[in-house]
C-alpha atoms as a PDB file:
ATOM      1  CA  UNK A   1       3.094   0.899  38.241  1.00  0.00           C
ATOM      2  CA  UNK A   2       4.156   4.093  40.173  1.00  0.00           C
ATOM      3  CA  UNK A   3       2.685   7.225  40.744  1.00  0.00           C
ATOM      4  CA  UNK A   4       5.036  10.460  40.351  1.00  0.00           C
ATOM      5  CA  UNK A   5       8.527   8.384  39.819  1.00  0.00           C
ATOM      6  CA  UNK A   6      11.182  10.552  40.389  1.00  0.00           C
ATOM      7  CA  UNK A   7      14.411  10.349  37.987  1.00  0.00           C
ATOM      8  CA  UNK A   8      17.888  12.339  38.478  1.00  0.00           C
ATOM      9  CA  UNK A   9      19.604  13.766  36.044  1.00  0.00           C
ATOM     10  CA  UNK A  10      22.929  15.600  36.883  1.00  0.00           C
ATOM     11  CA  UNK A  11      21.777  16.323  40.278  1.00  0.00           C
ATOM     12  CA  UNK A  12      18.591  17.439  39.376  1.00  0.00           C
ATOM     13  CA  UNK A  13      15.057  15.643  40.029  1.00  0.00           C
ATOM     14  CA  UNK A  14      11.925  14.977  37.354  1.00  0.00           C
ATOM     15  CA  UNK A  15       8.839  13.407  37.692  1.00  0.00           C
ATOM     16  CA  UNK A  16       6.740  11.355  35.518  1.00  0.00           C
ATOM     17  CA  UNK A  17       3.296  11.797  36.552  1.00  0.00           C
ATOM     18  CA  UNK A  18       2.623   7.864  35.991  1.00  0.00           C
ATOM     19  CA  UNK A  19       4.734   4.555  34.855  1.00  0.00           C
ATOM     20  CA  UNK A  20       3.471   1.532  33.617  1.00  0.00           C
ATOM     21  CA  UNK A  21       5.040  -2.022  32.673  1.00  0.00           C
ATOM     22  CA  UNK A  22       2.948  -3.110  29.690  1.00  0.00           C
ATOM     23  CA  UNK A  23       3.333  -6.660  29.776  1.00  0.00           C
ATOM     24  CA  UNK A  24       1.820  -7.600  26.488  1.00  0.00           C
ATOM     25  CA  UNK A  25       4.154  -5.400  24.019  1.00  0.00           C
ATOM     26  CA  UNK A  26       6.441  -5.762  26.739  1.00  0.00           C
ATOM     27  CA  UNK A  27       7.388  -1.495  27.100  1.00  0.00           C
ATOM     28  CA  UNK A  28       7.458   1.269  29.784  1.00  0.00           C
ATOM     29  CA  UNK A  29       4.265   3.664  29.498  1.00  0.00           C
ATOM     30  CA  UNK A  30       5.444   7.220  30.941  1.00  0.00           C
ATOM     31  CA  UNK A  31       2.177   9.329  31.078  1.00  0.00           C
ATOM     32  CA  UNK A  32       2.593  12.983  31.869  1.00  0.00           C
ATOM     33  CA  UNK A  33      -0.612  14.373  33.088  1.00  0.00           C
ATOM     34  CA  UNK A  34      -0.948  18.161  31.942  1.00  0.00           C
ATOM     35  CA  UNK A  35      -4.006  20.679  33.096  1.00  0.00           C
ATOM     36  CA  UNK A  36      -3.341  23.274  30.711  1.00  0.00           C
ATOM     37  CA  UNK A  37      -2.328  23.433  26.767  1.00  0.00           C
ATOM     38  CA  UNK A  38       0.297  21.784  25.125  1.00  0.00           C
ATOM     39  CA  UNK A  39       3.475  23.289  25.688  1.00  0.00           C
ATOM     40  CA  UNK A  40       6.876  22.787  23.833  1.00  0.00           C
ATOM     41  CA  UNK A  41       8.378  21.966  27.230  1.00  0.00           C
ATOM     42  CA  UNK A  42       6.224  19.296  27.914  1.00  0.00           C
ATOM     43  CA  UNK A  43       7.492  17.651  24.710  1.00  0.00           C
ATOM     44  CA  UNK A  44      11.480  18.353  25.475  1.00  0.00           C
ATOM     45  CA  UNK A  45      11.033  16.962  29.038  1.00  0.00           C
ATOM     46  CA  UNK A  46       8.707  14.038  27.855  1.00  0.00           C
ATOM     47  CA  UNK A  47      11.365  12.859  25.795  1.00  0.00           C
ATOM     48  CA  UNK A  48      14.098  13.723  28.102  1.00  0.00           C
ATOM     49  CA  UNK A  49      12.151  11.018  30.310  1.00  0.00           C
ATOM     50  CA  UNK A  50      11.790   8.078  27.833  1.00  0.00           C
ATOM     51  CA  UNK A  51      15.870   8.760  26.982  1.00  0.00           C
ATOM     52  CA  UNK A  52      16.237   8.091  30.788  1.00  0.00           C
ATOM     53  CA  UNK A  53      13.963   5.543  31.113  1.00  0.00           C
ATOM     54  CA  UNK A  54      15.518   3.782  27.740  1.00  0.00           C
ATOM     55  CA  UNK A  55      19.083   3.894  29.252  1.00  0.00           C
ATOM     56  CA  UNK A  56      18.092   3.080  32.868  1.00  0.00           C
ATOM     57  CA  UNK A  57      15.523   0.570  32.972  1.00  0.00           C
ATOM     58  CA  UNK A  58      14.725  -0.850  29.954  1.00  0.00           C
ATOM     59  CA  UNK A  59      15.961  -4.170  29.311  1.00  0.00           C
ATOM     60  CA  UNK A  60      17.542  -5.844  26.296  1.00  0.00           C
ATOM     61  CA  UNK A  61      14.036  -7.846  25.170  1.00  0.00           C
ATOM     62  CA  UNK A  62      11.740  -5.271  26.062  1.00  0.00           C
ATOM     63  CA  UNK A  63      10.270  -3.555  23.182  1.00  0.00           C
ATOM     64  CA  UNK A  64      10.955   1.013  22.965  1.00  0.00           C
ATOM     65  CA  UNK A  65       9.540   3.230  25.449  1.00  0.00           C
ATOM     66  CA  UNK A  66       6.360   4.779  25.513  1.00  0.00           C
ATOM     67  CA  UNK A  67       5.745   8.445  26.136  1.00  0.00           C
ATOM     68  CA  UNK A  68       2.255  10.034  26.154  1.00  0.00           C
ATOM     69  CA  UNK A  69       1.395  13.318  27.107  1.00  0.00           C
ATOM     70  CA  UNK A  70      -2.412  14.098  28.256  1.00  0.00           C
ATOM     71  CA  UNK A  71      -3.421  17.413  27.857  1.00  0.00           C
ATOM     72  CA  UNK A  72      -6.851  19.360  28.345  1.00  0.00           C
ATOM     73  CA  UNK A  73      -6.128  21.806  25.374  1.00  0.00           C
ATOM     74  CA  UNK A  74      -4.241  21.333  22.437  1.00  0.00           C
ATOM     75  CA  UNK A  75      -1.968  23.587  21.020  1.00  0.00           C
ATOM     76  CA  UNK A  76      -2.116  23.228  17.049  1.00  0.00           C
ATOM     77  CA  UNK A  77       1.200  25.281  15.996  1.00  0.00           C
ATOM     78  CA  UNK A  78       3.443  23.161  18.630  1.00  0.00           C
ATOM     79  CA  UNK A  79       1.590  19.570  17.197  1.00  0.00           C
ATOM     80  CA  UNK A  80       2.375  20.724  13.815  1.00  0.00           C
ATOM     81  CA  UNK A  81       6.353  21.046  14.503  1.00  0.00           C
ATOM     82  CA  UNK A  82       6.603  18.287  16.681  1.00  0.00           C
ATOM     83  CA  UNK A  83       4.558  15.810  14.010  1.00  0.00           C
ATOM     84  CA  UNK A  84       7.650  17.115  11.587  1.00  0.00           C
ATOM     85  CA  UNK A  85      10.017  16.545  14.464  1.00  0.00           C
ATOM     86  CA  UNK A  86       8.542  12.861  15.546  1.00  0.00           C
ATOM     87  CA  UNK A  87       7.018  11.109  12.299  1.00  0.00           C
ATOM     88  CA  UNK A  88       6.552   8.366  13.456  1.00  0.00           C
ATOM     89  CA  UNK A  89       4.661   8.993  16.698  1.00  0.00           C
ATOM     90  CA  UNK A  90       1.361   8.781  17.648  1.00  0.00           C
ATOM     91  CA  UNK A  91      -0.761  11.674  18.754  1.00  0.00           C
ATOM     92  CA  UNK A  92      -4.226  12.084  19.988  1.00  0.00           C
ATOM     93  CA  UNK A  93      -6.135  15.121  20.698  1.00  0.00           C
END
């Protein structure tokens, strides 16, 4: 587990808010904690981090990457293009 895990991309830094190792479906869990709505950003830079995380760290057995974003408001018109984006992932609100 870390806490604010900093990743470089072309000379630039991100951080994921929190990183697990789940050991039972054997996956990363990136958690991005987020105090306001739902932003469009959040979702481009969430899934700029699992691409990283998927290329850097992952290893052959372990199962896809997990992003979650955690949110105090939702935003319905951004969920609504990113469910048509993303079919198959999960949301919560």
């Amino acid at each position: 587990m870390a806490r604010q895990r900093r990743i470089t991309l072309g000379g630039e830094h991100f951080y994921v808010d929190l990183v697990f190792y789940n050991y039972l479906p054997k996956c990363f869990v990136l958690i991005d904690l987020n105090l306001g709505k739902l932003l469009h950003l959040a979702n481009v830079l969430m899934d700029t981090y699992v691409r990283l995380y998927e290329e850097r760290f992952r290893r052959e057995d372990d199962n896809p990457t997990i992003g979650l974003i955690l949110c105090a408001e939702k935003n319905e018109a951004i969920l609504r293009k990113e469910r048509l984006r993303h079919r198959k992932v999960l949301r919560l609100s």
